[in-house]
Coordinates of C-alpha atoms and ligand atoms in Angstrom, one line a residue:
M1 CA 0.0 0.0 0.0
M2 CA 1.3 3.5 -0.8
S3 CA 1.6 6.0 1.9
S4 CA 2.4 9.6 2.0
S5 CA 3.4 12.0 4.7
A6 CA 1.7 14.9 2.9
T7 CA -1.4 16.2 4.5
A8 CA -4.3 17.5 2.4
P9 CA -4.3 21.3 2.8
E10 CA -7.9 21.4 3.8
A11 CA -7.2 18.9 6.6
T12 CA -5.2 21.6 8.3
A13 CA -8.2 23.8 8.6
T14 CA -8.6 25.4 11.9
G15 CA -11.8 27.5 11.5
T16 CA -15.3 26.4 12.3
C17 CA -18.4 26.0 10.2
T18 CA -21.9 26.2 11.7
C19 CA -25.1 25.9 9.8
V20 CA -28.5 27.3 10.9
V21 CA -31.2 25.4 9.1
G22 CA -35.0 25.4 9.4
L23 CA -36.5 21.9 10.1
Q24 CA -40.0 22.6 8.8
W25 CA -41.5 24.3 5.7
G26 CA -39.6 27.6 6.1
D27 CA -40.2 30.7 8.2
E28 CA -38.9 29.2 11.4
A29 CA -37.2 32.5 12.4
K30 CA -33.8 31.6 11.0
G31 CA -33.1 35.3 10.2
K32 CA -33.8 36.3 13.7
L33 CA -31.3 33.8 15.1
V34 CA -28.6 34.3 12.5
D35 CA -28.4 38.0 13.3
P36 CA -27.2 37.6 16.9
L37 CA -25.3 34.3 16.2
A38 CA -23.4 36.2 13.5
E39 CA -21.6 38.2 16.2
D40 CA -19.5 35.2 17.0
H41 CA -18.5 34.6 13.4
D42 CA -16.4 36.2 10.7
I43 CA -18.4 35.2 7.6
V44 CA -22.1 34.5 7.0
V45 CA -23.0 32.5 3.9
R46 CA -26.3 32.0 2.0
Y47 CA -25.9 28.8 -0.1
N48 CA -29.4 28.1 -1.6
G49 CA -32.6 29.7 -2.9
G50 CA -33.0 33.2 -4.0
A51 CA -35.4 36.1 -3.4
N52 CA -38.1 33.5 -2.5
A53 CA -36.8 33.7 1.0
G54 CA -38.1 36.3 3.4
H55 CA -36.3 36.9 6.7
T56 CA -37.5 39.5 9.2
I57 CA -35.0 40.7 11.7
V58 CA -35.9 43.1 14.5
R59 CA -33.3 45.0 16.4
G60 CA -34.2 47.4 19.1
G61 CA -37.7 47.9 17.6
R62 CA -36.3 48.4 14.0
S63 CA -37.4 45.9 11.5
F64 CA -35.4 44.7 8.5
K65 CA -36.6 42.4 5.8
L66 CA -34.1 40.5 3.7
S67 CA -34.9 38.2 0.8
L68 CA -31.6 37.7 -1.0
L69 CA -28.8 39.0 1.2
P70 CA -27.5 36.9 4.1
S71 CA -28.9 38.1 7.5
G72 CA -25.3 38.8 8.6
V73 CA -25.2 41.8 6.4
L74 CA -26.7 43.9 9.2
N75 CA -23.3 43.6 10.9
P76 CA -20.8 45.4 8.7
R77 CA -17.8 43.9 10.6
L78 CA -18.6 40.5 9.0
T79 CA -18.1 39.3 5.5
S80 CA -21.5 38.4 4.0
L81 CA -21.3 35.9 1.2
I82 CA -23.8 34.7 -1.4
G83 CA -22.6 31.3 -2.7
N84 CA -22.8 29.8 -6.1
G85 CA -25.9 27.8 -5.1
V86 CA -28.0 30.9 -4.8
V87 CA -30.0 32.3 -7.8
I88 CA -29.7 36.1 -8.1
Y89 CA -32.3 38.5 -9.3
P90 CA -30.0 41.6 -9.7
P91 CA -32.7 44.3 -9.2
R92 CA -33.5 42.7 -5.9
F93 CA -29.9 42.6 -4.9
I94 CA -29.4 46.2 -5.8
E95 CA -32.6 47.2 -4.0
E96 CA -31.7 45.4 -0.8
V97 CA -28.2 46.9 -0.7
S98 CA -29.6 50.5 -1.2
Q99 CA -32.3 50.0 1.5
L100 CA -29.6 48.9 3.9
R101 CA -27.5 51.9 3.1
E102 CA -30.5 54.2 3.5
A103 CA -31.0 52.7 6.9
G104 CA -27.4 53.7 7.8
I105 CA -25.9 50.2 7.4
P106 CA -22.7 50.3 5.3
V107 CA -22.6 47.7 2.6
G108 CA -19.5 47.5 0.4
T109 CA -16.9 44.9 -0.4
N110 CA -17.9 43.1 2.8
L111 CA -20.7 41.7 0.7
L112 CA -19.4 39.0 -1.7
L113 CA -21.3 37.4 -4.6
S114 CA -20.2 34.3 -6.3
D115 CA -19.4 34.6 -10.0
R116 CA -20.9 31.2 -10.4
A117 CA -24.3 32.0 -9.0
H118 CA -27.0 31.8 -11.7
V119 CA -29.1 34.8 -12.7
V120 CA -32.9 35.2 -12.7
F121 CA -34.3 36.9 -15.8
P122 CA -37.9 38.2 -16.2
Y123 CA -38.6 35.4 -18.6
H124 CA -38.1 33.0 -15.7
M125 CA -40.9 34.8 -13.8
E126 CA -43.2 34.7 -16.9
E127 CA -42.5 30.9 -17.3
E128 CA -43.4 30.4 -13.7
R129 CA -46.5 32.6 -13.8
L130 CA -47.8 30.6 -16.7
S131 CA -47.0 27.2 -15.3
E132 CA -48.5 28.1 -12.0
T133 CA -51.8 29.2 -13.6
D134 CA -52.0 26.3 -16.1
G135 CA -54.6 24.3 -14.1
G136 CA -53.0 21.2 -12.6
G137 CA -49.4 21.1 -11.3
A138 CA -49.3 24.4 -9.5
I139 CA -47.0 24.3 -6.5
G140 CA -48.0 27.7 -5.0
T141 CA -44.6 29.2 -5.5
T142 CA -43.5 32.7 -4.6
G143 CA -43.4 33.8 -8.2
R144 CA -39.7 34.9 -8.1
G145 CA -38.6 32.8 -11.0
I146 CA -36.7 30.4 -8.8
G147 CA -37.8 27.1 -10.3
P148 CA -37.3 28.1 -14.0
C149 CA -33.8 29.6 -13.2
Y150 CA -32.7 26.4 -11.5
Q151 CA -34.1 24.5 -14.5
D152 CA -31.9 26.5 -16.8
K153 CA -28.9 25.9 -14.6
V154 CA -29.3 22.2 -14.6
G155 CA -30.4 22.1 -18.3
R156 CA -27.2 24.0 -19.1
T157 CA -28.1 25.4 -22.6
C158 CA -29.9 28.5 -21.2
G159 CA -28.2 29.2 -17.9
I160 CA -26.5 32.5 -17.3
R161 CA -24.2 33.1 -14.4
V162 CA -23.2 36.3 -12.5
G163 CA -19.7 36.3 -14.1
D164 CA -21.4 36.4 -17.5
L165 CA -22.9 39.8 -16.8
L166 CA -19.4 41.2 -16.8
V167 CA -18.6 40.1 -20.4
P168 CA -20.7 42.2 -22.8
E169 CA -20.1 40.3 -26.1
Y170 CA -20.7 36.9 -24.4
L171 CA -23.9 38.0 -22.7
R172 CA -25.3 39.5 -25.9
D173 CA -24.6 36.4 -27.9
R174 CA -26.0 34.1 -25.3
L175 CA -29.2 36.1 -24.9
R176 CA -29.6 36.3 -28.7
M177 CA -29.6 32.5 -28.6
I178 CA -31.7 32.1 -25.5
V179 CA -34.4 34.7 -25.7
P180 CA -36.1 33.5 -29.0
R181 CA -36.3 30.0 -27.5
K182 CA -37.9 31.5 -24.4
N183 CA -40.4 33.5 -26.4
R184 CA -41.4 30.3 -28.2
W185 CA -41.7 28.3 -25.0
I186 CA -43.7 31.1 -23.3
E187 CA -46.1 31.3 -26.2
A188 CA -46.6 27.5 -26.0
L189 CA -47.2 27.7 -22.3
A190 CA -49.6 30.6 -22.7
A191 CA -51.7 28.5 -25.2
G192 CA -53.5 31.6 -26.6
K193 CA -53.6 33.6 -23.4
E194 CA -51.8 36.8 -23.0
A195 CA -48.1 36.5 -22.3
K196 CA -45.0 38.7 -22.3
K197 CA -42.4 38.7 -25.0
F198 CA -38.8 39.6 -24.5
D199 CA -36.1 41.3 -26.6
A200 CA -32.6 39.9 -26.3
D201 CA -30.7 43.1 -26.9
A202 CA -32.8 45.1 -24.5
L203 CA -32.3 42.5 -21.8
A204 CA -28.6 42.4 -22.5
Q205 CA -28.4 46.2 -22.1
E206 CA -30.4 46.1 -18.9
Y207 CA -28.4 43.2 -17.4
L208 CA -25.0 44.6 -18.4
G209 CA -26.0 47.6 -16.3
Y210 CA -26.7 45.4 -13.4
G211 CA -23.4 43.6 -14.0
E212 CA -21.6 46.9 -13.4
A213 CA -23.5 47.5 -10.2
L214 CA -22.7 44.0 -9.0
R215 CA -19.0 44.1 -10.1
P216 CA -17.5 45.3 -6.8
H217 CA -19.1 42.3 -5.1
V218 CA -18.3 39.6 -7.6
H219 CA -15.8 37.1 -6.4
D220 CA -14.6 33.5 -6.5
T221 CA -16.4 32.9 -3.2
A222 CA -15.7 29.1 -3.0
H223 CA -11.9 29.8 -3.1
F224 CA -12.4 32.6 -0.6
L225 CA -14.3 30.3 1.8
R226 CA -11.7 27.5 1.7
K227 CA -8.9 30.0 2.3
S228 CA -10.8 31.6 5.1
L229 CA -11.3 28.3 6.8
Q230 CA -7.6 27.5 6.6
H231 CA -6.9 30.9 8.2
G232 CA -9.1 30.0 11.2
K233 CA -12.2 32.0 10.3
R234 CA -15.6 31.1 11.8
I235 CA -18.2 30.6 9.1
L236 CA -21.9 30.6 9.6
F237 CA -24.2 29.1 6.9
E238 CA -27.7 30.4 6.7
A239 CA -30.1 28.1 5.0
A240 CA -33.0 29.6 3.2
Q241 CA -36.4 27.9 3.2
G242 CA -36.9 24.8 5.4
S243 CA -35.6 21.2 5.2
L244 CA -39.1 19.9 4.2
L245 CA -38.9 22.1 1.1
D246 CA -35.6 20.6 0.1
I247 CA -35.7 19.5 -3.6
D248 CA -34.4 16.0 -2.8
H249 CA -35.5 15.4 0.8
G250 CA -38.6 17.5 1.1
T251 CA -42.3 16.8 0.2
Y252 CA -41.7 16.6 -3.5
P253 CA -43.1 18.0 -5.8
Y254 CA -44.3 20.7 -3.2
V255 CA -40.8 21.9 -2.5
T256 CA -38.5 24.6 -3.7
S257 CA -35.8 24.0 -6.4
S258 CA -32.7 23.9 -4.2
N259 CA -31.2 21.8 -1.3
S260 CA -32.5 23.8 1.6
S261 CA -31.2 21.3 4.1
P262 CA -27.5 21.2 4.9
A263 CA -27.1 18.9 1.9
G264 CA -26.8 22.1 -0.1
I265 CA -23.7 23.4 1.6
W266 CA -21.1 21.6 -0.3
S267 CA -22.6 22.2 -3.8
G268 CA -23.9 25.6 -3.0
S269 CA -20.8 27.1 -1.4
G270 CA -17.8 25.0 -2.5
L271 CA -16.9 24.2 1.1
P272 CA -16.6 20.5 1.7
A273 CA -19.4 19.2 3.9
R274 CA -17.1 17.3 6.1
R275 CA -15.8 20.7 7.4
L276 CA -19.1 21.4 9.0
T277 CA -18.6 21.4 12.7
R278 CA -22.2 22.1 14.0
V279 CA -25.7 22.2 12.7
L280 CA -28.3 24.2 14.6
G281 CA -31.8 23.1 13.6
V282 CA -34.5 25.7 14.0
V283 CA -38.0 24.5 15.1
K284 CA -41.0 26.8 15.3
A285 CA -43.1 25.8 18.3
Y286 CA -45.9 24.9 15.9
T287 CA -45.9 24.4 12.2
T288 CA -46.6 26.7 9.2
R289 CA -46.5 26.2 5.5
V290 CA -47.0 28.7 2.6
G291 CA -48.1 27.4 -0.7
R292 CA -49.5 24.0 -1.6
G293 CA -48.6 20.5 -0.4
P294 CA -49.3 18.0 2.3
F295 CA -49.5 19.2 5.9
P296 CA -50.8 16.5 8.2
T297 CA -51.1 18.6 11.4
E298 CA -52.8 21.6 9.7
L299 CA -55.6 23.3 11.6
T300 CA -58.4 24.0 9.3
D301 CA -60.9 25.0 11.9
G302 CA -62.1 28.3 10.4
P303 CA -62.0 31.9 11.4
D304 CA -62.8 31.3 15.1
G305 CA -60.5 28.4 15.5
L306 CA -57.2 27.8 17.0
G307 CA -55.3 28.0 13.7
E308 CA -56.6 31.5 13.1
A309 CA -55.7 32.5 16.7
I310 CA -52.1 31.3 16.2
R311 CA -51.9 32.9 12.8
R312 CA -52.9 36.2 14.3
K313 CA -50.7 36.1 17.3
G314 CA -47.7 34.8 15.3
R315 CA -48.4 37.3 12.5
E316 CA -48.2 34.3 10.1
Y317 CA -48.3 36.1 6.8
G318 CA -45.6 35.5 4.2
T319 CA -42.8 38.1 4.1
V320 CA -42.4 37.8 0.3
T321 CA -46.0 37.4 -0.9
G322 CA -48.1 38.5 2.0
R323 CA -50.1 35.2 1.8
P324 CA -51.6 33.9 5.0
R325 CA -49.5 31.0 6.2
R326 CA -51.2 27.7 6.8
V327 CA -50.9 26.8 10.5
G328 CA -50.8 23.6 12.5
W329 CA -49.5 21.7 15.5
L330 CA -46.0 20.6 15.9
D331 CA -45.2 17.6 13.9
L332 CA -42.6 15.3 15.6
V333 CA -42.6 12.8 12.8
A334 CA -41.6 15.4 10.3
L335 CA -39.1 17.0 12.7
R336 CA -37.4 13.7 13.6
Y337 CA -36.9 13.1 9.9
A338 CA -35.6 16.7 9.2
A339 CA -33.2 16.5 12.1
E340 CA -31.8 13.2 10.8
V341 CA -31.6 14.4 7.1
G342 CA -29.7 17.6 8.2
G343 CA -27.3 15.9 10.7
V344 CA -28.6 18.3 13.3
D345 CA -26.6 18.6 16.5
E346 CA -28.7 20.9 18.6
L347 CA -31.9 22.8 18.4
A348 CA -33.5 26.3 18.7
V349 CA -37.2 26.5 19.5
T350 CA -38.8 29.7 18.2
L351 CA -42.1 31.6 18.6
L352 CA -42.8 29.8 21.8
D353 CA -44.6 32.9 23.1
V354 CA -47.2 32.5 20.4
L355 CA -48.7 29.4 22.0
S356 CA -49.8 31.5 25.0
C357 CA -52.9 32.3 22.8
V358 CA -54.3 28.7 22.8
P359 CA -56.0 27.0 25.8
E360 CA -54.7 23.6 24.8
I361 CA -51.8 22.4 22.7
A362 CA -51.4 19.2 20.7
I363 CA -48.3 17.5 19.2
C364 CA -48.2 14.9 16.5
T365 CA -46.2 11.8 17.5
A366 CA -47.1 9.5 14.7
Y367 CA -49.3 9.2 11.6
E368 CA -52.1 6.9 10.6
V369 CA -51.7 6.1 7.0
Q370 CA -54.1 3.7 5.3
G371 CA -55.1 2.2 8.6
E372 CA -51.5 1.7 9.8
R373 CA -49.6 3.6 12.5
V374 CA -46.4 5.1 10.9
Q375 CA -43.5 6.7 12.7
E376 CA -41.4 7.3 9.6
F377 CA -42.0 10.3 7.4
P378 CA -43.2 9.0 4.0
A379 CA -41.3 10.0 0.8
D380 CA -44.5 10.0 -1.2
A381 CA -46.5 13.2 -1.0
R382 CA -49.7 11.3 -1.9
L383 CA -49.3 9.1 1.2
L384 CA -48.5 12.2 3.3
E385 CA -51.7 13.8 2.0
Q386 CA -53.7 10.9 3.5
A387 CA -51.8 10.8 6.8
K388 CA -53.9 11.5 9.8
P389 CA -51.9 12.9 12.7
V390 CA -51.9 10.9 16.0
L391 CA -52.2 13.8 18.4
E392 CA -51.3 14.0 22.1
R393 CA -52.9 16.8 24.0
L394 CA -50.7 18.7 26.4
S395 CA -51.6 21.4 29.0
G396 CA -50.5 24.8 27.8
W397 CA -49.7 28.1 29.4
Y398 CA -52.7 29.9 28.2
G399 CA -52.6 33.7 28.8
E400 CA -49.1 33.7 30.3
E401 CA -47.0 36.1 28.2
L402 CA -43.5 34.9 27.6
T403 CA -42.1 37.9 25.7
Q404 CA -40.3 39.3 28.8
V405 CA -38.8 35.9 29.8
R406 CA -35.0 35.8 29.5
R407 CA -34.1 32.7 31.6
I408 CA -35.3 29.2 31.3
A409 CA -36.2 29.1 35.0
E410 CA -38.7 32.0 34.4
L411 CA -40.7 30.0 31.9
P412 CA -44.0 28.6 33.0
A413 CA -43.6 24.9 33.9
A414 CA -45.8 23.8 31.0
A415 CA -43.7 25.7 28.5
R416 CA -40.5 24.2 30.0
R417 CA -42.1 20.7 29.7
Y418 CA -43.0 21.5 26.0
V419 CA -39.4 22.4 25.2
D420 CA -38.0 19.4 27.1
R421 CA -40.4 17.1 25.2
I422 CA -39.1 18.5 21.8
A423 CA -35.5 17.8 22.9
E424 CA -36.4 14.3 24.1
E425 CA -38.3 13.4 20.9
L426 CA -35.6 14.7 18.6
R427 CA -32.8 13.4 20.9
R428 CA -31.0 16.7 20.7
P429 CA -30.5 19.5 23.2
V430 CA -32.4 22.7 22.9
R431 CA -29.8 25.5 23.1
I432 CA -31.8 28.6 22.2
I433 CA -35.5 29.6 22.9
S434 CA -37.0 32.5 21.1
V435 CA -39.9 34.4 22.8
G436 CA -40.4 37.4 20.5
P437 CA -39.3 38.9 17.2
D438 CA -36.7 41.2 18.8
R439 CA -33.1 39.9 19.1
E440 CA -33.3 40.7 22.8
Q441 CA -36.3 38.3 23.2
T442 CA -34.1 35.3 23.2
I443 CA -33.2 32.8 25.9
L444 CA -29.6 31.6 25.6
P445 CA -27.9 28.9 27.7
Ligands
LIG501 P1 -37.2 33.0 8.4 O1 -37.7 32.9 7.0 O2 -36.9 31.6 9.0 O3 -36.1 33.9 8.7 O4 -38.5 33.5 9.3 P2 -39.4 34.7 8.9 O5 -38.7 36.0 9.2 O6 -40.0 34.6 7.6 O7 -40.6 34.5 9.9 C1 -40.5 34.5 11.3 C2 -41.4 35.7 11.8 O8 -41.6 35.6 13.2 C3 -40.9 37.1 11.5 O9 -41.9 37.9 11.4 C4 -40.2 37.4 12.8 O10 -40.1 38.8 13.1 C5 -41.1 36.7 13.8 N1 -40.4 36.1 15.0 C6 -39.1 35.6 15.1 N2 -38.9 35.0 16.3 C7 -40.1 35.2 17.0 C8 -40.5 34.8 18.3 O11 -39.8 34.1 19.0 N3 -41.8 35.1 18.6 C9 -42.6 35.8 17.8 N4 -43.8 36.1 18.3 N5 -42.2 36.2 16.6 C10 -41.0 35.9 16.1
LIG502 P1 -37.7 31.4 4.1 O1 -36.2 31.4 3.8 C1 -41.6 29.5 3.4 C2 -42.3 27.8 -0.6 C3 -43.3 28.5 -1.5 C4 -43.8 27.3 -2.2 C5 -42.6 26.5 -2.5 C6 -41.9 26.7 -3.8 O2 -38.3 32.7 4.4 O3 -38.0 30.3 5.1 P2 -40.5 28.7 -4.8 O4 -40.9 30.1 -5.0 O5 -39.3 28.5 -3.9 O6 -40.4 27.9 -6.1 O7 -41.8 28.1 -4.1 O8 -41.7 26.9 -1.4 N1 -41.2 28.7 -0.1 C7 -41.1 29.2 1.2 N2 -42.0 29.0 2.2 N3 -40.4 30.2 3.5 C8 -39.6 30.4 2.5 O9 -38.3 30.9 2.7 C9 -39.9 29.9 1.2 N4 -39.3 29.9 0.0 C10 -40.1 29.2 -0.8 O10 -44.3 29.1 -0.7 O11 -44.7 26.5 -1.4
LIG503 MG1 -39.3 33.5 5.9

């Protein structure tokens, strides 16, 4: 057997890599947690999704909404990085940067954007609009062109990357090839209905302008990350969406088009997954879902029901589209699955304060599927549609406000039992509890 005394350079890495990931269908308050956690890191990285994400961060009563930029960008000491796995809609990037600057937050070359990230064009949004309104097959997407852009990335013939926006001749030629195809495809999808048409040269002109605006941020971010790790930097990965929306591991086809679990880190950032040192899984104290797809614990009890009470108290309306989020009880079957898929080490439980509004709480410990009791999360969305939740009723802490609580010992006993139960069922410790939108409203160990 051959042996060598040489050590792979990456094996000498001394930095740390943590990932914050949602374990449900998104909106678990990842942004709220990433903001304070970022303080102990040097680099915050988005590795998946695009402007379909919506993260609300509240600091000292001021609210910030981010769709495309990593939540770390609120702290200018850090490097914020958008990896190659993200899809970029340049007008949104530019808009978020200028909103932050107007709010007095400096954004400059501390914000890095991968030259390999794919670019969303308006024809992607038109394709999505038409396929979402074409009768069957609608997913209930955010309409941000995410799916069609990833389709072009994987299909290769029509994909355009951020680096291409800096090369005028190449971009023009490519769009002259792509746009007529897109127009034909859009016309076919429209099937006689009204649809937009696009002009290659006008789009090239527009996007070359965006390219100039993006240029100071464009970087070989994968190389930067690997070097940074070797130099001992502390890296925080911020997943967008939730693990149950993961293209491979989620409730397909009612998912997003990227790996929103930690599975996406390697491909979406270029940093080898085995460098990951810690995964923090974020669990909302109940479940929400926007868009279509199976949701076994959904509360569909009407305007006077518990679901509506939770929606109102938790302000469960989509950040990106304003759609009311579907609301339901905590689903331990789905959570156990998501925690395993993501290699989760520890947990954060968020929006615990919201459950003060309901006199009783239930958790789902198993499903009944076709007359059988099931503990495993089914891969088939059709089976999941039929799954009836096996619910266990728990006493709650009705009427007791948690928003002022800062120490575990101050929580009502029922709330502490609820958190302990989550830790037990998921066989992972709960390290953080969130009791309100403001970063101060957090219980740390
Ligand atoms: P993300 O997509 O995972 O970052 O989550 P969103 O920002 O889309 O959704 C979480 C919502 O809950 C936001 O409006 C937050 O301001 C709010 N929020 C975050 N943590 C808490 C909490 O502990 N309690 C309450 N009541 N609201 C919270
Ligand atoms: P954050 O990061 C909640 C959902 C959409 C739809 C499905 C596919 O805020 O948690 P897409 O536009 O991605 O093709 O839509 O995924 N979805 C989200 N739901 N939070 C998100 O992001 C989401 N991003 C996409 O509602 O059901
Ligand atoms: Mg969100």
